[in-house]
PDB file of C-alpha atoms in Angstrom:
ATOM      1  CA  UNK A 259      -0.271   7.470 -17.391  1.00  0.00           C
ATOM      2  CA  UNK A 260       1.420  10.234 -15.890  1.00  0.00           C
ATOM      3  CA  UNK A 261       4.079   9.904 -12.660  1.00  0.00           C
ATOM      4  CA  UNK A 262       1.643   9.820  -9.807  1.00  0.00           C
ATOM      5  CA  UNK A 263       2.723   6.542  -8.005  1.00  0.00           C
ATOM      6  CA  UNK A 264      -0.579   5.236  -7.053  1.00  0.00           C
ATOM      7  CA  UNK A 265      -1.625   5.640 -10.150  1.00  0.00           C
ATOM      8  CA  UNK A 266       1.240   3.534 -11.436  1.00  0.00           C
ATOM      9  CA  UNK A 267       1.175   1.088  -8.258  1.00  0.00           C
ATOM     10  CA  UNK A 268      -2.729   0.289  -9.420  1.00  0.00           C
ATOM     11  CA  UNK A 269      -1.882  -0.444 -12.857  1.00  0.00           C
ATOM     12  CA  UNK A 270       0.314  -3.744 -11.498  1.00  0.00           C
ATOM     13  CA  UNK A 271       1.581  -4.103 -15.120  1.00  0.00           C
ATOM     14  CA  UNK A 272       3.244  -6.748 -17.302  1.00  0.00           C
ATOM     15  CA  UNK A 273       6.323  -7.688 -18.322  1.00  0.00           C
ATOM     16  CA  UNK A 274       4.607  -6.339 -21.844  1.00  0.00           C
ATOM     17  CA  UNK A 275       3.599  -2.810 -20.077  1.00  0.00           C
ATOM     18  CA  UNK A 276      -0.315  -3.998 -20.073  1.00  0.00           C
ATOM     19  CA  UNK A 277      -2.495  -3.480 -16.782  1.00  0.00           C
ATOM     20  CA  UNK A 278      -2.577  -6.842 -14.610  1.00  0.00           C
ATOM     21  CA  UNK A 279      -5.240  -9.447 -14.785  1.00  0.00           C
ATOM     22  CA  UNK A 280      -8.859  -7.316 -14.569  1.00  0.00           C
ATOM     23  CA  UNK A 281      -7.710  -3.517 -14.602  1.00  0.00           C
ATOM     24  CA  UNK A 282      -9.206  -1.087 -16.174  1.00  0.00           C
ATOM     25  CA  UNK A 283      -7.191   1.932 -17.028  1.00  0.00           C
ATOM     26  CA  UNK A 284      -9.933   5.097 -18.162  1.00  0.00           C
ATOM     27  CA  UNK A 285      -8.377   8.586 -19.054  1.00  0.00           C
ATOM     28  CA  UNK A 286     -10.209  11.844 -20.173  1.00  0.00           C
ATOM     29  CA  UNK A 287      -8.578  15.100 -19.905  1.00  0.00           C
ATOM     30  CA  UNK A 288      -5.708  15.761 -17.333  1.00  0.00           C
ATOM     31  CA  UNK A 289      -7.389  12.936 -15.194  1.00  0.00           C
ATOM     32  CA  UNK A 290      -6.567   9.475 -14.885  1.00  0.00           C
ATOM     33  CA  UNK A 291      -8.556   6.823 -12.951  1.00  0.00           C
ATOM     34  CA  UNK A 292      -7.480   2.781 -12.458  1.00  0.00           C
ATOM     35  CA  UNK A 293      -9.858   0.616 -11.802  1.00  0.00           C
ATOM     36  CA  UNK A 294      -7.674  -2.648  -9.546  1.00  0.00           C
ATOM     37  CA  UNK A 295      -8.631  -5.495  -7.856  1.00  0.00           C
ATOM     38  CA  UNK A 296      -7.718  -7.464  -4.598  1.00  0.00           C
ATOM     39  CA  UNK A 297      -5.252  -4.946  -4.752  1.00  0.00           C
ATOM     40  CA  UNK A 298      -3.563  -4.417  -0.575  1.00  0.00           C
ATOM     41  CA  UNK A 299      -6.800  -6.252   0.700  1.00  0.00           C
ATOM     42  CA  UNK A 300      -9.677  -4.306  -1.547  1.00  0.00           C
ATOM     43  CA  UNK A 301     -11.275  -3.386  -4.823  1.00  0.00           C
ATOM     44  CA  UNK A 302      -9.325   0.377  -5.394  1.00  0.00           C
ATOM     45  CA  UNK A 303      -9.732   2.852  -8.149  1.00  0.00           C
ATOM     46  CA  UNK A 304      -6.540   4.982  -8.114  1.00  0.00           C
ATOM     47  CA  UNK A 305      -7.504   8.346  -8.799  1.00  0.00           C
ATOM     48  CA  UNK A 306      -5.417  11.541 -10.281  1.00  0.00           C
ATOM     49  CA  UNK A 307      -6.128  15.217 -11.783  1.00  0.00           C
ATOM     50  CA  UNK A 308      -8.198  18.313 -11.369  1.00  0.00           C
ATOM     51  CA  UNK A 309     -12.024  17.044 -10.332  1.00  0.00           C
ATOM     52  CA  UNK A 310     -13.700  17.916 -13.367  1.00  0.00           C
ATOM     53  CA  UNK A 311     -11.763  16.024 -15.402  1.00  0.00           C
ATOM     54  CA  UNK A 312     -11.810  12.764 -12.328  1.00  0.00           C
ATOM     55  CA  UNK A 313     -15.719  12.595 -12.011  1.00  0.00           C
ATOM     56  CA  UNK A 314     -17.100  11.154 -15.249  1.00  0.00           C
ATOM     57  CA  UNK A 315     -13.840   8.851 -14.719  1.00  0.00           C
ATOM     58  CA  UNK A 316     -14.954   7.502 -11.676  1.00  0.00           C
ATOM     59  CA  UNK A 317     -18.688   7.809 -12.351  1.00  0.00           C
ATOM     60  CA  UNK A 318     -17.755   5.084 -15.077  1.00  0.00           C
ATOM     61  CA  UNK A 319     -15.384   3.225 -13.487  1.00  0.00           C
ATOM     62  CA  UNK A 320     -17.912   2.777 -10.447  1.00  0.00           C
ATOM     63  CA  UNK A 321     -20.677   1.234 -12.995  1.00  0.00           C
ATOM     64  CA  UNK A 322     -18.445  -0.728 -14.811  1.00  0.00           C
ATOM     65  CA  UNK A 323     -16.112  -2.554 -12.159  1.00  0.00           C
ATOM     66  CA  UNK A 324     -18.725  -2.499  -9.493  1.00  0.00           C
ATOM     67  CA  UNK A 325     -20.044  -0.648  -6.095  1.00  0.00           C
ATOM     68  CA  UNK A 326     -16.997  -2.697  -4.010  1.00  0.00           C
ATOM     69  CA  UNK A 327     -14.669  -0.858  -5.496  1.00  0.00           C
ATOM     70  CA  UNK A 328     -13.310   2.575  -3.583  1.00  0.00           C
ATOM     71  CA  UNK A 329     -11.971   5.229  -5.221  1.00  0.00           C
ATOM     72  CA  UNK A 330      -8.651   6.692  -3.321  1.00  0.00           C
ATOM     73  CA  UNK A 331      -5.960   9.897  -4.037  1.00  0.00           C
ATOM     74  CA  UNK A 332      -5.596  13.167  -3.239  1.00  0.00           C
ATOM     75  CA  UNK A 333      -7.754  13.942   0.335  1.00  0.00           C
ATOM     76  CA  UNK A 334      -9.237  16.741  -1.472  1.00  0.00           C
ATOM     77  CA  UNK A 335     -10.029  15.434  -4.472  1.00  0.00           C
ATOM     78  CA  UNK A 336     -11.444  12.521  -2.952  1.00  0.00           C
ATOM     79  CA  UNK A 337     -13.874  14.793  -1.183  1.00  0.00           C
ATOM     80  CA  UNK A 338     -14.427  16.814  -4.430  1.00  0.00           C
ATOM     81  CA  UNK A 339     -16.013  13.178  -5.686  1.00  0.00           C
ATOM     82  CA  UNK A 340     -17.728  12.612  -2.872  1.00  0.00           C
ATOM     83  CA  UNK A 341     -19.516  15.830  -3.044  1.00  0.00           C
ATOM     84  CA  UNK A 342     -20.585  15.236  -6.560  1.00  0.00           C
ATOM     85  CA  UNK A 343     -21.763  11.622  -6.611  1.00  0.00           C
ATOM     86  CA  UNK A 344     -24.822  10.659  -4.889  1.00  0.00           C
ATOM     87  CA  UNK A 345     -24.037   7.916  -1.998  1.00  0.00           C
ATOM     88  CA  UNK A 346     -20.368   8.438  -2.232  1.00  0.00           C
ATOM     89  CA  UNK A 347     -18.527   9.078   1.333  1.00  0.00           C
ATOM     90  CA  UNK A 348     -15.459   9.631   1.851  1.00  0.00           C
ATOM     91  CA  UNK A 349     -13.410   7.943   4.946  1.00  0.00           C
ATOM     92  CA  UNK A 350     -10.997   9.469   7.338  1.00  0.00           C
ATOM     93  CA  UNK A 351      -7.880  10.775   5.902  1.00  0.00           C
ATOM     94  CA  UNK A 352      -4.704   8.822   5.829  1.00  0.00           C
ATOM     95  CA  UNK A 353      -1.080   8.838   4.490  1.00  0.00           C
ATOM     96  CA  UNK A 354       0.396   7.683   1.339  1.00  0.00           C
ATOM     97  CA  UNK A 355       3.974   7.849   1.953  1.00  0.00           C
ATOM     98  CA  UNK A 356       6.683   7.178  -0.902  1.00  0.00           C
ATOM     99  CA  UNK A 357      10.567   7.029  -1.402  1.00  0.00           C
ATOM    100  CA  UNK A 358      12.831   7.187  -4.860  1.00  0.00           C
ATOM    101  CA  UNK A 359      15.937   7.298  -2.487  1.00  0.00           C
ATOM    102  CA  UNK A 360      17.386   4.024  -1.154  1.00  0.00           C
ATOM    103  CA  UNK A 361      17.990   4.365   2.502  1.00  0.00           C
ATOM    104  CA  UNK A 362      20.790   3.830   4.364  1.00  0.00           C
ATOM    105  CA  UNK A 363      22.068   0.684   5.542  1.00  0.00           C
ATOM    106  CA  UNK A 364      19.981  -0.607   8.717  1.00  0.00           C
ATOM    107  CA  UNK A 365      22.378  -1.262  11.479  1.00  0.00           C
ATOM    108  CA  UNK A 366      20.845  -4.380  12.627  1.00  0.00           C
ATOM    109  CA  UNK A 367      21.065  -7.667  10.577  1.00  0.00           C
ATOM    110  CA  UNK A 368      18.155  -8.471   8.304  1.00  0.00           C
ATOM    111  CA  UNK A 369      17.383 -11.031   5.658  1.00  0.00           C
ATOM    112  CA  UNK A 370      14.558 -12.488   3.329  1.00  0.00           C
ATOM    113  CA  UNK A 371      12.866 -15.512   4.703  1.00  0.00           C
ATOM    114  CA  UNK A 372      12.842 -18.322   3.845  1.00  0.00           C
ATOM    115  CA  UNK A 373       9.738 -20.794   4.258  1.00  0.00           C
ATOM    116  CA  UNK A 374      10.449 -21.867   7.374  1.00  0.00           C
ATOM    117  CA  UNK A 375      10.779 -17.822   8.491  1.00  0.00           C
ATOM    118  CA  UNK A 376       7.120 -17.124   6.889  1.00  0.00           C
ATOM    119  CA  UNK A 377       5.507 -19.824   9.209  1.00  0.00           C
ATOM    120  CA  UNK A 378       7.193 -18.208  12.024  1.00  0.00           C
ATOM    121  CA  UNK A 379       5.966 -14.503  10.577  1.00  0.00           C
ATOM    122  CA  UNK A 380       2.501 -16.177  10.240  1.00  0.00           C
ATOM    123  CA  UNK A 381       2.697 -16.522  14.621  1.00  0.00           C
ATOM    124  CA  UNK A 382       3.754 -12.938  14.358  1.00  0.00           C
ATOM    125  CA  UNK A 383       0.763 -11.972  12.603  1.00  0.00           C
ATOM    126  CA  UNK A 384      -1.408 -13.969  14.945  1.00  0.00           C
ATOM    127  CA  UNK A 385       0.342 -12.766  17.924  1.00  0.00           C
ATOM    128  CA  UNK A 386      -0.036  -9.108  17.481  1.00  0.00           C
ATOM    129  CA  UNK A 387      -1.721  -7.446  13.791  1.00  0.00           C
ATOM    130  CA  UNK A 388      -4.140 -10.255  12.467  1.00  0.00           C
ATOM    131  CA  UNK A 389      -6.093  -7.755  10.670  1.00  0.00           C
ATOM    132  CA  UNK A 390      -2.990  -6.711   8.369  1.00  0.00           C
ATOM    133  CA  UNK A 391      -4.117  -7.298   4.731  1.00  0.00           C
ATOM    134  CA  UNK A 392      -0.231  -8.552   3.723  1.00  0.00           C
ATOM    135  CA  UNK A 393       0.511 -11.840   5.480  1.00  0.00           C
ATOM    136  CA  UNK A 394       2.811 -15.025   4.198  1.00  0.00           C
ATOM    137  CA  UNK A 395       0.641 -16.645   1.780  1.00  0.00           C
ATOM    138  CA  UNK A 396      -1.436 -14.538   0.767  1.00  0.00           C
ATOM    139  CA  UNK A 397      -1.692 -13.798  -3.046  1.00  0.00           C
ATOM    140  CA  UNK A 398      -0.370 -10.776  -3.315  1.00  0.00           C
ATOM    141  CA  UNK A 399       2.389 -10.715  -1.112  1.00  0.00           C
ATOM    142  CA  UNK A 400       5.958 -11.335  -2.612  1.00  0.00           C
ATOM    143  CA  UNK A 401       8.340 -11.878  -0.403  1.00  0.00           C
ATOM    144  CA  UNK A 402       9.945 -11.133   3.717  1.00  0.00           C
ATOM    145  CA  UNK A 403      12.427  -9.680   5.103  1.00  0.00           C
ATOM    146  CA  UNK A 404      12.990 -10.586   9.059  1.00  0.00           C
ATOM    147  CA  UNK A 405      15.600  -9.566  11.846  1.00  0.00           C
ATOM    148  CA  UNK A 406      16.091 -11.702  14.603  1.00  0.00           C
ATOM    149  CA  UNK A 407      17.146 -12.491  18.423  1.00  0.00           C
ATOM    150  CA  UNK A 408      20.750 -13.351  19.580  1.00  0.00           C
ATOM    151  CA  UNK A 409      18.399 -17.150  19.694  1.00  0.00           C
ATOM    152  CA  UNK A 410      17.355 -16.866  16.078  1.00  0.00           C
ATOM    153  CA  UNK A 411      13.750 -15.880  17.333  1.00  0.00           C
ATOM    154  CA  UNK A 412      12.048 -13.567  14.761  1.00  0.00           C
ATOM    155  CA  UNK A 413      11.126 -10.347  16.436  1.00  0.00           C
ATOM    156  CA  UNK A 414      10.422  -7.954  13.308  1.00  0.00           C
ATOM    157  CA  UNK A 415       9.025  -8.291   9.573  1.00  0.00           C
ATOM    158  CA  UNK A 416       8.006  -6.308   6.397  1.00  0.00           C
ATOM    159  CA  UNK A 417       6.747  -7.377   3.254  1.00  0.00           C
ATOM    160  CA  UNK A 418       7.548  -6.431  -0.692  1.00  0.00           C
ATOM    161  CA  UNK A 419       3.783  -6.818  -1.384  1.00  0.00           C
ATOM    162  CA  UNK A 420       1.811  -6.191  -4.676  1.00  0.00           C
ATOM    163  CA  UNK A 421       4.519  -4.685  -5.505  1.00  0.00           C
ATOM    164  CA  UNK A 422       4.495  -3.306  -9.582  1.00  0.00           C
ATOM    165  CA  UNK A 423       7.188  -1.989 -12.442  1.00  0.00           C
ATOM    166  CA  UNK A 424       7.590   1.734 -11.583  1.00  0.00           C
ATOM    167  CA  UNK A 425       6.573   1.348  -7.646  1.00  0.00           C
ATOM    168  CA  UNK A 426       7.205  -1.255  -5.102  1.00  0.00           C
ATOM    169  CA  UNK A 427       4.659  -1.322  -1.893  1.00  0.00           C
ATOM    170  CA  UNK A 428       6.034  -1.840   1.740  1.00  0.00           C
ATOM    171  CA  UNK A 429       3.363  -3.492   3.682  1.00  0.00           C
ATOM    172  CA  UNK A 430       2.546  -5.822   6.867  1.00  0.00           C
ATOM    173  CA  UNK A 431       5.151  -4.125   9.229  1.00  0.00           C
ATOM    174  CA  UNK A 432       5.191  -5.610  12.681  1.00  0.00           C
ATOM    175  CA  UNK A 433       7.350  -6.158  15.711  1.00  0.00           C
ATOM    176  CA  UNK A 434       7.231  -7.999  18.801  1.00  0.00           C
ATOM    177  CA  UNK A 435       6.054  -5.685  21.536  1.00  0.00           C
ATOM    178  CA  UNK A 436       8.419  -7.376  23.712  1.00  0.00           C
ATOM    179  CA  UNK A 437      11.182  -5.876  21.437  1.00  0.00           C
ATOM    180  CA  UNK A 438       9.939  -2.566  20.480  1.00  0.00           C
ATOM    181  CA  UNK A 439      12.120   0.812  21.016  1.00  0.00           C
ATOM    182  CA  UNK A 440      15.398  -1.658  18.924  1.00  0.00           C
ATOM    183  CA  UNK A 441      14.521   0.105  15.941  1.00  0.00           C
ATOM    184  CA  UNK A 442      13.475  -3.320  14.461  1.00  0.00           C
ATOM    185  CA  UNK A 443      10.721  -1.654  12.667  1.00  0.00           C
ATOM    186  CA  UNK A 444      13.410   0.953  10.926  1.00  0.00           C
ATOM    187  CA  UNK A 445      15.624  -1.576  10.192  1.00  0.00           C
ATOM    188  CA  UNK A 446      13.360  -3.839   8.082  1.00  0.00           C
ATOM    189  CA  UNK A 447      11.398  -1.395   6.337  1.00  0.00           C
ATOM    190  CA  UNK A 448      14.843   0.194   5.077  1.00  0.00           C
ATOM    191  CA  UNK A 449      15.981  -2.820   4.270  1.00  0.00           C
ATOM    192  CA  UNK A 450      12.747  -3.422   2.178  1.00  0.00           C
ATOM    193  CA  UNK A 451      13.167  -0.319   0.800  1.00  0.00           C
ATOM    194  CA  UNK A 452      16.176  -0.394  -0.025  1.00  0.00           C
ATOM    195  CA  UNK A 453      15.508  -3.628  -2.346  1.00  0.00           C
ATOM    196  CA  UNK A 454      11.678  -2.237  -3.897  1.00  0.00           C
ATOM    197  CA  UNK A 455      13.446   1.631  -5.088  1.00  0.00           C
ATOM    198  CA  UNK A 456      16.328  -0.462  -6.948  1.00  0.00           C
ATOM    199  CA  UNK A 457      14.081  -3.238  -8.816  1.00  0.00           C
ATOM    200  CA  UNK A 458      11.284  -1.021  -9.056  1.00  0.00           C
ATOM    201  CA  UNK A 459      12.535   2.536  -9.429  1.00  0.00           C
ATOM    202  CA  UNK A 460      10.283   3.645  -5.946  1.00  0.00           C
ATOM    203  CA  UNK A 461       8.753   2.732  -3.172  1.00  0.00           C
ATOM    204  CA  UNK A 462       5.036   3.193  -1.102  1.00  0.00           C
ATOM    205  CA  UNK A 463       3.152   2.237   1.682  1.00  0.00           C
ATOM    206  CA  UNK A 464      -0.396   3.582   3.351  1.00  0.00           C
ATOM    207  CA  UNK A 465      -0.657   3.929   6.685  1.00  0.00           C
ATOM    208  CA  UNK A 466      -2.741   5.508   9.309  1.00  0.00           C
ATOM    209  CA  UNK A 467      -2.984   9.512   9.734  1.00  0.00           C
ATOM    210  CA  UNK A 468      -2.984   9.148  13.152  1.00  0.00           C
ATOM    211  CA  UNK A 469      -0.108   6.491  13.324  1.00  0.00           C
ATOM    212  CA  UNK A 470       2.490   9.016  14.396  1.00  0.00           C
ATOM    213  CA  UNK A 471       5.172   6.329  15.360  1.00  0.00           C
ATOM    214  CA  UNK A 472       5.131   4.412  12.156  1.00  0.00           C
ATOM    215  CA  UNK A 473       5.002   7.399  10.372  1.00  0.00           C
ATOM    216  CA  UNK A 474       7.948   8.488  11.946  1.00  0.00           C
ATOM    217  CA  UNK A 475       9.965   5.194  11.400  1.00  0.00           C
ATOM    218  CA  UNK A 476       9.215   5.892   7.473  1.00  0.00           C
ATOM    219  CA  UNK A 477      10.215   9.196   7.879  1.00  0.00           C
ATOM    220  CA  UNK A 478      13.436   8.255   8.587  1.00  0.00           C
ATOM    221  CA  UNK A 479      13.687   5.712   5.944  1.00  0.00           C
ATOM    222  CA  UNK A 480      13.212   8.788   3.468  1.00  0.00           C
ATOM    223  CA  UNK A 481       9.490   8.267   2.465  1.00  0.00           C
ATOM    224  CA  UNK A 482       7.025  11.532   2.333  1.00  0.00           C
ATOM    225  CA  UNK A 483       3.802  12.045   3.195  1.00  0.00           C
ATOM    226  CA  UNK A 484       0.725  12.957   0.935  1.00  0.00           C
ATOM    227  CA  UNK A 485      -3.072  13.554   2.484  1.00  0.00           C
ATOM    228  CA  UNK A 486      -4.631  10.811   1.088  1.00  0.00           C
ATOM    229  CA  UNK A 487      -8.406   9.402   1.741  1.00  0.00           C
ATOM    230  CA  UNK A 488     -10.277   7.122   0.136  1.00  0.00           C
ATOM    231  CA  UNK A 489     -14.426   6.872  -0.868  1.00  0.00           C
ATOM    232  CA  UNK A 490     -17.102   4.069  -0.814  1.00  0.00           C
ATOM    233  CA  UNK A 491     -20.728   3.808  -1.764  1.00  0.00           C
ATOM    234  CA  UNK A 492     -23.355   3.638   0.572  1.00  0.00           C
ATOM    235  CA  UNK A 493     -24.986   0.122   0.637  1.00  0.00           C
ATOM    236  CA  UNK A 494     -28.590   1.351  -0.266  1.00  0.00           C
ATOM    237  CA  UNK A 495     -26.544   3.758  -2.832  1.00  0.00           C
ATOM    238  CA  UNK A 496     -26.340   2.350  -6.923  1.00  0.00           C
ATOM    239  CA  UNK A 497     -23.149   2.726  -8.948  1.00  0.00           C
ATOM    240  CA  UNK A 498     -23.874   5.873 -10.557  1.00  0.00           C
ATOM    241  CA  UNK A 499     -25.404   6.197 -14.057  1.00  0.00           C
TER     242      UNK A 499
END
């Protein structure tokens, strides 16, 4: 399979090494392509190697697991596919960003919640990111990590979420604006990270090209960036044959 962590993220295998319920795994040449699904809110195809090699991957992957799904890697060769296959576009850019390094301690005091601290998170979500694909309860989604008030009021949270042997996902990072500029954000998504790079060996997340003070808070938890985008098929376009 190779060590390119999106590739191994999309897998989501099993205690036996298989790929998770409904993945499809397809290989030719130096390319690899991973057909996953529901996986961080969508259908994905995880997508690796030179384009030659990638296109009759995806071509196939695209007719067998369906037009929902969206191939995503590489921000070049993700246009490379689009160029090739009729009705493919590709969307704006974004960052994958991964870690193998556990971060430092976060100075602030954070722990996993318990039930009664996901209810509370699920206000948060409400509140101020309801469109965030990891929330509590949702399948999915592992487990949370929260830092709180001098009250006990939760003001921060992060997610371990579809998380998978060989590389843990950080996901559904959000703070109280009444508490931003704390570092709350830093301080659980290193302690997140901390816990995903030493069950799972490393640690990703996706986030927004243009989110430069997120991207910054990962930054400084040790994660680097990779030029990612991702492609769908136009609704009047057919999976290609």
């Amino acid at each position: 399979m190779g060590d390119e962590a999106h590739v191994v993220w999309a897998v989501q295998a099993r205690p036996d090494g298989r790929p998770g319920p409904g993945v499809r795994v397809y290989r030719a040449g130096a390319a690899v392509a991973v057909a996953s699904p529901a996986l961080s809110g969508r259908d994905r195809i995880a997508v690796a190697g030179p384009a030659d090699d990638a296109l009759p991957l995806v071509r196939q992957a695209l007719r067998e697991a369906g037009p929902a799904y969206r191939p995503f890697g590489d921000a070049a060769l993700i246009a490379a596919l689009a160029r090739a296959i009729p009705g493919l576009e590709a969307g704006p850019p974004f960052c994958w960003m991964e870690t193998s390094r556990v971060p430092d301690r976060p100075t602030q005091a954070v722990r996993w919640l318990d039930s009664a601290g996901q209810r509370e998170a699920c206000a948060l979500f409400d509140r101020h990111f309801p469109g965030s694909y990891a929330q509590p309860g949702r399948p999915g989604v592992h487990r949370w990590a929260g830092a709180h008030d001098e009250a006990g009021r939760l003001l921060a949270v992060a997610a371990d979420a579809w998380s998978a042997p060989g590389c843990g996902f950080l996901a559904g990072v959000v703070t109280d604006p009444r508490a931003r500029g704390r570092g709350l954000a830093s301080a659980v998504s290193r302690f997140v990270t901390a816990a995903l790079v030493r069950h799972r060996g490393r640690a990703a997340l996706m986030v927004d090209e243009d989110n430069a003070p997120a991207i910054a808070v990962y930054e400084r938890t040790g994660m680097t960036r990779r030029r990612f985008a991702a492609a769908g098929l136009t609704r009047r376009a057919s999976p290609p044959g």
